[in-house]
């Protein structure tokens, strides 16, 4: 995309706020201060900023045409970088980094390429690529595990299962938090937290945890920590449960099975932390 401006090189935009002439004017682009050779200046109550410095900070190309007295700004298209690989499948995972997140994913398997524009993941966390025949059709699938949210006690992973045929088709995985809400019930009573999964009941007493009952949630809170792994060749999700803002007491374990063209939950269990519950 090209923008052609017939203006002096020094002008980029005008800021309407009043700035005192004696003040040093900072130039901040994408939350980062830049210091151009020609600093921003206050002229007649308006701030003038050098176009080249701002455009280049935004990774755009700036060309000055002396003959036409014009500036041409061209936005560069970022190139995806490889963030993981799976040599056994001859596969590579590529993405574009922006503002601490990976986006615009590409999966390359041999000479085949498939774009996944709606995937996203945190740059600060590792991402896994696994290779297993989890639908038991005799051909292994690529399982991409992406950390989508992290920080302040939050760590959420998404699982993407890709069939390795000509289409590199993604197979839908039933959302683990929705499975948990549908199949697990919890209730707090004085000094106890009850957890029911099907016919199984688990009881957490105040003697088993460090958080005092007055800090407990009315129900176990799920959703701040979600992870996946392959267990006994089955895609398995782990949804941690919090009894208070600072304490986890166990996790819901969801085992998936390929059925009706998608991965659905086939077994749901609650796994307490060591010595935190009494099972019935």
PDB file of C-alpha atoms in Angstrom:
ATOM      1  CA  UNK A   1       0.000   0.000   0.000  1.00  0.00           C
ATOM      2  CA  UNK A   2       1.438   3.395  -0.957  1.00  0.00           C
ATOM      3  CA  UNK A   3       0.580   6.795   0.436  1.00  0.00           C
ATOM      4  CA  UNK A   4       1.701   9.795  -1.625  1.00  0.00           C
ATOM      5  CA  UNK A   5       1.880  13.105   0.192  1.00  0.00           C
ATOM      6  CA  UNK A   6       2.751  16.386  -1.539  1.00  0.00           C
ATOM      7  CA  UNK A   7       3.970  18.055   1.636  1.00  0.00           C
ATOM      8  CA  UNK A   8       7.347  19.116   3.037  1.00  0.00           C
ATOM      9  CA  UNK A   9       9.358  16.203   4.454  1.00  0.00           C
ATOM     10  CA  UNK A  10       9.199  17.586   7.953  1.00  0.00           C
ATOM     11  CA  UNK A  11       5.407  17.312   8.337  1.00  0.00           C
ATOM     12  CA  UNK A  12       3.685  14.092   9.407  1.00  0.00           C
ATOM     13  CA  UNK A  13       0.795  14.982  11.628  1.00  0.00           C
ATOM     14  CA  UNK A  14      -0.552  17.729  13.843  1.00  0.00           C
ATOM     15  CA  UNK A  15      -1.297  17.442  17.525  1.00  0.00           C
ATOM     16  CA  UNK A  16      -3.996  19.768  18.694  1.00  0.00           C
ATOM     17  CA  UNK A  17      -3.027  19.866  22.363  1.00  0.00           C
ATOM     18  CA  UNK A  18      -1.242  22.952  23.730  1.00  0.00           C
ATOM     19  CA  UNK A  19       2.443  22.401  24.539  1.00  0.00           C
ATOM     20  CA  UNK A  20       4.720  24.924  26.194  1.00  0.00           C
ATOM     21  CA  UNK A  21       7.625  25.994  23.995  1.00  0.00           C
ATOM     22  CA  UNK A  22      10.129  25.403  26.802  1.00  0.00           C
ATOM     23  CA  UNK A  23       9.164  21.750  27.158  1.00  0.00           C
ATOM     24  CA  UNK A  24      11.027  18.884  25.501  1.00  0.00           C
ATOM     25  CA  UNK A  25       8.594  17.090  23.243  1.00  0.00           C
ATOM     26  CA  UNK A  26       8.838  13.299  23.354  1.00  0.00           C
ATOM     27  CA  UNK A  27       8.067  11.214  20.279  1.00  0.00           C
ATOM     28  CA  UNK A  28       6.616   7.802  21.167  1.00  0.00           C
ATOM     29  CA  UNK A  29       5.719   5.196  18.550  1.00  0.00           C
ATOM     30  CA  UNK A  30       4.092   1.914  19.603  1.00  0.00           C
ATOM     31  CA  UNK A  31       4.892   2.618  23.278  1.00  0.00           C
ATOM     32  CA  UNK A  32       8.594   3.190  22.505  1.00  0.00           C
ATOM     33  CA  UNK A  33      10.318   6.563  22.568  1.00  0.00           C
ATOM     34  CA  UNK A  34      12.349   7.450  19.480  1.00  0.00           C
ATOM     35  CA  UNK A  35      14.800  10.300  19.139  1.00  0.00           C
ATOM     36  CA  UNK A  36      14.996  11.617  15.557  1.00  0.00           C
ATOM     37  CA  UNK A  37      17.830  13.772  14.252  1.00  0.00           C
ATOM     38  CA  UNK A  38      15.355  16.628  13.918  1.00  0.00           C
ATOM     39  CA  UNK A  39      13.326  16.736  17.149  1.00  0.00           C
ATOM     40  CA  UNK A  40       9.614  17.542  17.235  1.00  0.00           C
ATOM     41  CA  UNK A  41       8.992  21.277  17.298  1.00  0.00           C
ATOM     42  CA  UNK A  42       6.191  23.510  18.459  1.00  0.00           C
ATOM     43  CA  UNK A  43       5.151  25.949  15.711  1.00  0.00           C
ATOM     44  CA  UNK A  44       2.190  28.271  16.189  1.00  0.00           C
ATOM     45  CA  UNK A  45       0.688  26.062  18.848  1.00  0.00           C
ATOM     46  CA  UNK A  46       1.030  22.881  16.792  1.00  0.00           C
ATOM     47  CA  UNK A  47       3.571  20.079  17.068  1.00  0.00           C
ATOM     48  CA  UNK A  48       5.438  19.171  13.866  1.00  0.00           C
ATOM     49  CA  UNK A  49       7.051  15.712  13.703  1.00  0.00           C
ATOM     50  CA  UNK A  50       9.611  14.351  11.163  1.00  0.00           C
ATOM     51  CA  UNK A  51       7.828  11.937   8.867  1.00  0.00           C
ATOM     52  CA  UNK A  52      10.813   9.705   8.136  1.00  0.00           C
ATOM     53  CA  UNK A  53      11.531   8.881  11.781  1.00  0.00           C
ATOM     54  CA  UNK A  54       7.948   7.924  12.524  1.00  0.00           C
ATOM     55  CA  UNK A  55       7.463   5.928   9.325  1.00  0.00           C
ATOM     56  CA  UNK A  56      10.684   3.979   9.780  1.00  0.00           C
ATOM     57  CA  UNK A  57       9.785   3.256  13.394  1.00  0.00           C
ATOM     58  CA  UNK A  58       6.602   1.708  11.971  1.00  0.00           C
ATOM     59  CA  UNK A  59       8.819  -0.360   9.614  1.00  0.00           C
ATOM     60  CA  UNK A  60       7.689   1.558   6.550  1.00  0.00           C
ATOM     61  CA  UNK A  61       9.891   2.681   3.678  1.00  0.00           C
ATOM     62  CA  UNK A  62      10.169   6.430   3.011  1.00  0.00           C
ATOM     63  CA  UNK A  63      11.272   7.842  -0.365  1.00  0.00           C
ATOM     64  CA  UNK A  64      11.805  11.557  -1.031  1.00  0.00           C
ATOM     65  CA  UNK A  65      11.313  12.672  -4.649  1.00  0.00           C
ATOM     66  CA  UNK A  66      13.188  15.937  -5.201  1.00  0.00           C
ATOM     67  CA  UNK A  67      11.665  16.511  -8.646  1.00  0.00           C
ATOM     68  CA  UNK A  68       8.034  16.272  -7.587  1.00  0.00           C
ATOM     69  CA  UNK A  69       8.683  17.509  -4.051  1.00  0.00           C
ATOM     70  CA  UNK A  70       6.797  14.525  -2.629  1.00  0.00           C
ATOM     71  CA  UNK A  71       7.191  11.861   0.032  1.00  0.00           C
ATOM     72  CA  UNK A  72       6.168   8.269  -0.692  1.00  0.00           C
ATOM     73  CA  UNK A  73       5.575   5.968   2.278  1.00  0.00           C
ATOM     74  CA  UNK A  74       5.282   2.236   1.630  1.00  0.00           C
ATOM     75  CA  UNK A  75       4.210  -0.130   4.377  1.00  0.00           C
ATOM     76  CA  UNK A  76       6.489  -3.160   4.439  1.00  0.00           C
ATOM     77  CA  UNK A  77       4.884  -6.580   4.692  1.00  0.00           C
ATOM     78  CA  UNK A  78       6.423  -8.486   7.640  1.00  0.00           C
ATOM     79  CA  UNK A  79       7.908 -11.877   6.875  1.00  0.00           C
ATOM     80  CA  UNK A  80       6.790 -14.857   8.989  1.00  0.00           C
ATOM     81  CA  UNK A  81       9.554 -16.320  11.144  1.00  0.00           C
ATOM     82  CA  UNK A  82       9.898 -19.977  12.096  1.00  0.00           C
ATOM     83  CA  UNK A  83       9.002 -20.499  15.749  1.00  0.00           C
ATOM     84  CA  UNK A  84       8.985 -24.299  15.919  1.00  0.00           C
ATOM     85  CA  UNK A  85       9.653 -27.391  13.848  1.00  0.00           C
ATOM     86  CA  UNK A  86       8.729 -31.061  13.748  1.00  0.00           C
ATOM     87  CA  UNK A  87      11.428 -32.895  11.762  1.00  0.00           C
ATOM     88  CA  UNK A  88       9.616 -36.239  11.913  1.00  0.00           C
ATOM     89  CA  UNK A  89       6.733 -34.714   9.945  1.00  0.00           C
ATOM     90  CA  UNK A  90       8.991 -32.412   7.864  1.00  0.00           C
ATOM     91  CA  UNK A  91       6.918 -29.594   9.317  1.00  0.00           C
ATOM     92  CA  UNK A  92       7.670 -26.033  10.367  1.00  0.00           C
ATOM     93  CA  UNK A  93       5.494 -23.528  12.207  1.00  0.00           C
ATOM     94  CA  UNK A  94       5.807 -19.890  11.134  1.00  0.00           C
ATOM     95  CA  UNK A  95       4.223 -16.696  12.485  1.00  0.00           C
ATOM     96  CA  UNK A  96       4.548 -12.919  12.536  1.00  0.00           C
ATOM     97  CA  UNK A  97       5.406 -11.213  15.820  1.00  0.00           C
ATOM     98  CA  UNK A  98       3.534  -8.061  16.798  1.00  0.00           C
ATOM     99  CA  UNK A  99       3.171  -6.411  20.211  1.00  0.00           C
ATOM    100  CA  UNK A 100       4.277  -9.486  22.146  1.00  0.00           C
ATOM    101  CA  UNK A 101       2.010 -11.902  20.272  1.00  0.00           C
ATOM    102  CA  UNK A 102       2.422 -14.266  17.353  1.00  0.00           C
ATOM    103  CA  UNK A 103      -0.226 -14.020  14.649  1.00  0.00           C
ATOM    104  CA  UNK A 104      -0.845 -14.934  10.980  1.00  0.00           C
ATOM    105  CA  UNK A 105       0.392 -18.481  11.439  1.00  0.00           C
ATOM    106  CA  UNK A 106       1.567 -20.727   8.618  1.00  0.00           C
ATOM    107  CA  UNK A 107       2.107 -24.474   8.844  1.00  0.00           C
ATOM    108  CA  UNK A 108       4.489 -25.834   6.225  1.00  0.00           C
ATOM    109  CA  UNK A 109       4.624 -29.612   5.768  1.00  0.00           C
ATOM    110  CA  UNK A 110       6.962 -30.646   2.960  1.00  0.00           C
ATOM    111  CA  UNK A 111       5.865 -28.589  -0.047  1.00  0.00           C
ATOM    112  CA  UNK A 112       2.385 -27.925   1.382  1.00  0.00           C
ATOM    113  CA  UNK A 113       1.485 -24.652   3.128  1.00  0.00           C
ATOM    114  CA  UNK A 114      -1.648 -23.806   5.106  1.00  0.00           C
ATOM    115  CA  UNK A 115      -2.368 -20.411   6.664  1.00  0.00           C
ATOM    116  CA  UNK A 116      -4.184 -20.108   9.992  1.00  0.00           C
ATOM    117  CA  UNK A 117      -5.065 -16.398  10.362  1.00  0.00           C
ATOM    118  CA  UNK A 118      -7.149 -16.832  13.520  1.00  0.00           C
ATOM    119  CA  UNK A 119      -4.488 -18.528  15.622  1.00  0.00           C
ATOM    120  CA  UNK A 120      -2.581 -16.406  18.120  1.00  0.00           C
ATOM    121  CA  UNK A 121      -0.020 -17.095  20.825  1.00  0.00           C
ATOM    122  CA  UNK A 122       2.189 -15.366  23.347  1.00  0.00           C
ATOM    123  CA  UNK A 123       5.760 -14.700  22.277  1.00  0.00           C
ATOM    124  CA  UNK A 124       7.044 -15.162  25.846  1.00  0.00           C
ATOM    125  CA  UNK A 125       6.035 -18.835  26.170  1.00  0.00           C
ATOM    126  CA  UNK A 126       7.264 -21.965  24.360  1.00  0.00           C
ATOM    127  CA  UNK A 127       4.940 -23.711  21.938  1.00  0.00           C
ATOM    128  CA  UNK A 128       4.839 -27.421  21.209  1.00  0.00           C
ATOM    129  CA  UNK A 129       4.404 -29.519  18.086  1.00  0.00           C
ATOM    130  CA  UNK A 130       3.582 -33.199  18.628  1.00  0.00           C
ATOM    131  CA  UNK A 131       3.133 -36.054  16.160  1.00  0.00           C
ATOM    132  CA  UNK A 132       0.716 -38.870  17.082  1.00  0.00           C
ATOM    133  CA  UNK A 133      -2.070 -40.911  15.516  1.00  0.00           C
ATOM    134  CA  UNK A 134      -4.664 -39.725  18.013  1.00  0.00           C
ATOM    135  CA  UNK A 135      -7.661 -40.464  15.799  1.00  0.00           C
ATOM    136  CA  UNK A 136      -6.387 -44.041  15.205  1.00  0.00           C
ATOM    137  CA  UNK A 137      -6.752 -43.941  11.412  1.00  0.00           C
ATOM    138  CA  UNK A 138      -3.235 -45.209  10.764  1.00  0.00           C
ATOM    139  CA  UNK A 139      -1.827 -41.762   9.905  1.00  0.00           C
ATOM    140  CA  UNK A 140      -0.260 -39.441  12.438  1.00  0.00           C
ATOM    141  CA  UNK A 141      -1.655 -35.957  13.105  1.00  0.00           C
ATOM    142  CA  UNK A 142       0.275 -32.809  13.946  1.00  0.00           C
ATOM    143  CA  UNK A 143      -0.816 -31.396  17.302  1.00  0.00           C
ATOM    144  CA  UNK A 144       0.098 -27.725  17.791  1.00  0.00           C
ATOM    145  CA  UNK A 145      -0.125 -26.466  21.386  1.00  0.00           C
ATOM    146  CA  UNK A 146      -0.160 -22.654  21.613  1.00  0.00           C
ATOM    147  CA  UNK A 147      -0.094 -20.576  24.791  1.00  0.00           C
ATOM    148  CA  UNK A 148      -2.668 -17.865  24.136  1.00  0.00           C
ATOM    149  CA  UNK A 149      -2.742 -16.122  27.538  1.00  0.00           C
ATOM    150  CA  UNK A 150      -0.144 -15.916  30.270  1.00  0.00           C
ATOM    151  CA  UNK A 151       0.778 -13.826  33.307  1.00  0.00           C
ATOM    152  CA  UNK A 152      -0.583 -13.080  36.800  1.00  0.00           C
ATOM    153  CA  UNK A 153      -1.417 -16.723  37.496  1.00  0.00           C
ATOM    154  CA  UNK A 154      -2.947 -17.243  34.042  1.00  0.00           C
ATOM    155  CA  UNK A 155      -1.638 -19.850  31.622  1.00  0.00           C
ATOM    156  CA  UNK A 156      -4.039 -20.952  28.887  1.00  0.00           C
ATOM    157  CA  UNK A 157      -3.103 -23.283  26.050  1.00  0.00           C
ATOM    158  CA  UNK A 158      -5.078 -24.108  22.919  1.00  0.00           C
ATOM    159  CA  UNK A 159      -4.763 -27.385  20.994  1.00  0.00           C
ATOM    160  CA  UNK A 160      -4.923 -27.472  17.198  1.00  0.00           C
ATOM    161  CA  UNK A 161      -5.006 -30.885  15.499  1.00  0.00           C
ATOM    162  CA  UNK A 162      -3.971 -30.977  11.840  1.00  0.00           C
ATOM    163  CA  UNK A 163      -4.450 -33.947   9.537  1.00  0.00           C
ATOM    164  CA  UNK A 164      -1.369 -34.360   7.349  1.00  0.00           C
ATOM    165  CA  UNK A 165      -3.157 -35.028   4.043  1.00  0.00           C
ATOM    166  CA  UNK A 166      -3.129 -32.737   1.028  1.00  0.00           C
ATOM    167  CA  UNK A 167      -5.415 -30.154   2.660  1.00  0.00           C
ATOM    168  CA  UNK A 168      -3.660 -29.911   6.052  1.00  0.00           C
ATOM    169  CA  UNK A 169      -7.158 -29.843   7.531  1.00  0.00           C
ATOM    170  CA  UNK A 170      -7.684 -28.677  11.107  1.00  0.00           C
ATOM    171  CA  UNK A 171      -9.962 -30.894  13.203  1.00  0.00           C
ATOM    172  CA  UNK A 172     -12.123 -29.154  15.808  1.00  0.00           C
ATOM    173  CA  UNK A 173     -11.336 -29.898  19.469  1.00  0.00           C
ATOM    174  CA  UNK A 174     -14.214 -29.491  21.906  1.00  0.00           C
ATOM    175  CA  UNK A 175     -13.484 -26.590  24.258  1.00  0.00           C
ATOM    176  CA  UNK A 176     -12.267 -27.957  27.642  1.00  0.00           C
ATOM    177  CA  UNK A 177     -13.688 -25.149  29.755  1.00  0.00           C
ATOM    178  CA  UNK A 178     -17.167 -25.688  28.292  1.00  0.00           C
ATOM    179  CA  UNK A 179     -16.833 -29.423  29.004  1.00  0.00           C
ATOM    180  CA  UNK A 180     -15.887 -28.632  32.593  1.00  0.00           C
ATOM    181  CA  UNK A 181     -18.817 -26.281  33.184  1.00  0.00           C
ATOM    182  CA  UNK A 182     -21.203 -28.825  31.719  1.00  0.00           C
ATOM    183  CA  UNK A 183     -20.000 -31.868  33.647  1.00  0.00           C
ATOM    184  CA  UNK A 184     -18.495 -30.645  36.906  1.00  0.00           C
ATOM    185  CA  UNK A 185     -20.456 -29.095  39.763  1.00  0.00           C
ATOM    186  CA  UNK A 186     -18.916 -27.568  42.861  1.00  0.00           C
ATOM    187  CA  UNK A 187     -20.373 -26.009  45.993  1.00  0.00           C
ATOM    188  CA  UNK A 188     -18.905 -24.399  49.059  1.00  0.00           C
ATOM    189  CA  UNK A 189     -20.353 -25.025  52.523  1.00  0.00           C
ATOM    190  CA  UNK A 190     -18.954 -24.005  55.918  1.00  0.00           C
ATOM    191  CA  UNK A 191     -15.522 -25.579  56.091  1.00  0.00           C
ATOM    192  CA  UNK A 192     -15.919 -27.775  52.988  1.00  0.00           C
ATOM    193  CA  UNK A 193     -15.898 -27.616  49.197  1.00  0.00           C
ATOM    194  CA  UNK A 194     -17.845 -30.307  47.356  1.00  0.00           C
ATOM    195  CA  UNK A 195     -16.872 -31.372  43.827  1.00  0.00           C
ATOM    196  CA  UNK A 196     -19.048 -33.711  41.754  1.00  0.00           C
ATOM    197  CA  UNK A 197     -18.099 -35.325  38.465  1.00  0.00           C
ATOM    198  CA  UNK A 198     -20.798 -37.751  37.384  1.00  0.00           C
ATOM    199  CA  UNK A 199     -21.401 -40.128  40.293  1.00  0.00           C
ATOM    200  CA  UNK A 200     -18.086 -39.344  41.944  1.00  0.00           C
ATOM    201  CA  UNK A 201     -17.891 -36.886  44.805  1.00  0.00           C
ATOM    202  CA  UNK A 202     -14.791 -35.254  46.261  1.00  0.00           C
ATOM    203  CA  UNK A 203     -14.721 -33.199  49.463  1.00  0.00           C
ATOM    204  CA  UNK A 204     -12.126 -30.573  50.316  1.00  0.00           C
ATOM    205  CA  UNK A 205     -12.035 -29.673  53.980  1.00  0.00           C
ATOM    206  CA  UNK A 206     -10.454 -26.598  55.490  1.00  0.00           C
ATOM    207  CA  UNK A 207      -7.822 -28.793  57.164  1.00  0.00           C
ATOM    208  CA  UNK A 208      -6.549 -29.881  53.742  1.00  0.00           C
ATOM    209  CA  UNK A 209      -5.815 -26.433  52.303  1.00  0.00           C
ATOM    210  CA  UNK A 210      -3.940 -23.360  53.436  1.00  0.00           C
ATOM    211  CA  UNK A 211      -6.541 -20.739  52.425  1.00  0.00           C
ATOM    212  CA  UNK A 212      -9.033 -19.920  55.216  1.00  0.00           C
ATOM    213  CA  UNK A 213     -12.707 -20.614  54.338  1.00  0.00           C
ATOM    214  CA  UNK A 214     -13.556 -16.903  54.366  1.00  0.00           C
ATOM    215  CA  UNK A 215     -11.287 -16.519  51.302  1.00  0.00           C
ATOM    216  CA  UNK A 216     -12.867 -19.391  49.368  1.00  0.00           C
ATOM    217  CA  UNK A 217     -14.891 -18.884  46.224  1.00  0.00           C
ATOM    218  CA  UNK A 218     -18.575 -19.984  46.380  1.00  0.00           C
ATOM    219  CA  UNK A 219     -17.596 -22.546  43.696  1.00  0.00           C
ATOM    220  CA  UNK A 220     -14.265 -23.760  42.399  1.00  0.00           C
ATOM    221  CA  UNK A 221     -13.004 -21.356  39.773  1.00  0.00           C
ATOM    222  CA  UNK A 222     -11.873 -22.911  36.471  1.00  0.00           C
ATOM    223  CA  UNK A 223     -10.270 -21.241  33.493  1.00  0.00           C
ATOM    224  CA  UNK A 224      -7.030 -19.567  34.578  1.00  0.00           C
ATOM    225  CA  UNK A 225      -4.864 -22.589  33.795  1.00  0.00           C
ATOM    226  CA  UNK A 226      -5.575 -24.936  30.874  1.00  0.00           C
ATOM    227  CA  UNK A 227      -2.998 -27.266  29.338  1.00  0.00           C
ATOM    228  CA  UNK A 228      -2.831 -30.305  27.025  1.00  0.00           C
ATOM    229  CA  UNK A 229      -0.714 -33.378  26.543  1.00  0.00           C
ATOM    230  CA  UNK A 230      -0.842 -36.772  24.835  1.00  0.00           C
ATOM    231  CA  UNK A 231      -1.522 -39.513  27.402  1.00  0.00           C
ATOM    232  CA  UNK A 232      -1.727 -43.152  26.238  1.00  0.00           C
ATOM    233  CA  UNK A 233      -1.993 -41.834  22.680  1.00  0.00           C
ATOM    234  CA  UNK A 234      -5.055 -39.756  23.608  1.00  0.00           C
ATOM    235  CA  UNK A 235      -5.360 -35.982  23.467  1.00  0.00           C
ATOM    236  CA  UNK A 236      -5.862 -34.956  27.097  1.00  0.00           C
ATOM    237  CA  UNK A 237      -6.746 -31.575  28.599  1.00  0.00           C
ATOM    238  CA  UNK A 238      -6.078 -30.410  32.157  1.00  0.00           C
ATOM    239  CA  UNK A 239      -8.247 -27.646  33.638  1.00  0.00           C
ATOM    240  CA  UNK A 240      -7.014 -26.456  37.033  1.00  0.00           C
ATOM    241  CA  UNK A 241      -9.446 -25.477  39.805  1.00  0.00           C
ATOM    242  CA  UNK A 242      -8.925 -22.666  42.310  1.00  0.00           C
ATOM    243  CA  UNK A 243     -10.522 -22.648  45.739  1.00  0.00           C
ATOM    244  CA  UNK A 244      -9.271 -19.115  46.417  1.00  0.00           C
ATOM    245  CA  UNK A 245      -7.426 -16.387  44.485  1.00  0.00           C
ATOM    246  CA  UNK A 246      -4.078 -17.840  45.615  1.00  0.00           C
ATOM    247  CA  UNK A 247      -4.609 -21.609  45.835  1.00  0.00           C
ATOM    248  CA  UNK A 248      -5.232 -24.439  43.377  1.00  0.00           C
ATOM    249  CA  UNK A 249      -6.607 -27.710  44.750  1.00  0.00           C
ATOM    250  CA  UNK A 250      -6.746 -30.009  41.722  1.00  0.00           C
ATOM    251  CA  UNK A 251      -7.647 -30.312  38.061  1.00  0.00           C
ATOM    252  CA  UNK A 252     -10.312 -31.672  35.767  1.00  0.00           C
ATOM    253  CA  UNK A 253      -8.774 -34.209  33.380  1.00  0.00           C
ATOM    254  CA  UNK A 254     -10.530 -34.556  30.009  1.00  0.00           C
ATOM    255  CA  UNK A 255      -9.702 -37.389  27.614  1.00  0.00           C
ATOM    256  CA  UNK A 256     -10.677 -36.871  23.980  1.00  0.00           C
ATOM    257  CA  UNK A 257     -11.838 -39.287  21.302  1.00  0.00           C
ATOM    258  CA  UNK A 258     -12.242 -38.699  17.567  1.00  0.00           C
ATOM    259  CA  UNK A 259     -15.957 -38.999  16.812  1.00  0.00           C
ATOM    260  CA  UNK A 260     -18.280 -37.399  14.233  1.00  0.00           C
ATOM    261  CA  UNK A 261     -15.396 -35.552  12.527  1.00  0.00           C
ATOM    262  CA  UNK A 262     -14.208 -33.856  15.722  1.00  0.00           C
ATOM    263  CA  UNK A 263     -12.434 -34.537  19.013  1.00  0.00           C
ATOM    264  CA  UNK A 264     -15.020 -34.929  21.780  1.00  0.00           C
ATOM    265  CA  UNK A 265     -14.663 -35.661  25.473  1.00  0.00           C
ATOM    266  CA  UNK A 266     -14.945 -39.356  26.224  1.00  0.00           C
ATOM    267  CA  UNK A 267     -13.829 -39.399  29.868  1.00  0.00           C
ATOM    268  CA  UNK A 268     -13.889 -36.683  32.539  1.00  0.00           C
ATOM    269  CA  UNK A 269     -12.261 -37.022  35.947  1.00  0.00           C
ATOM    270  CA  UNK A 270     -11.228 -34.808  38.837  1.00  0.00           C
ATOM    271  CA  UNK A 271      -7.678 -35.231  40.061  1.00  0.00           C
ATOM    272  CA  UNK A 272      -7.022 -33.603  43.444  1.00  0.00           C
ATOM    273  CA  UNK A 273      -3.652 -32.364  44.532  1.00  0.00           C
ATOM    274  CA  UNK A 274      -1.944 -34.725  46.937  1.00  0.00           C
ATOM    275  CA  UNK A 275      -3.844 -35.007  50.248  1.00  0.00           C
ATOM    276  CA  UNK A 276      -6.238 -32.162  49.440  1.00  0.00           C
ATOM    277  CA  UNK A 277      -9.497 -34.150  49.237  1.00  0.00           C
ATOM    278  CA  UNK A 278     -11.471 -37.022  50.660  1.00  0.00           C
ATOM    279  CA  UNK A 279     -13.083 -39.087  47.890  1.00  0.00           C
ATOM    280  CA  UNK A 280     -16.469 -40.780  48.176  1.00  0.00           C
TER     281      UNK A 280
END
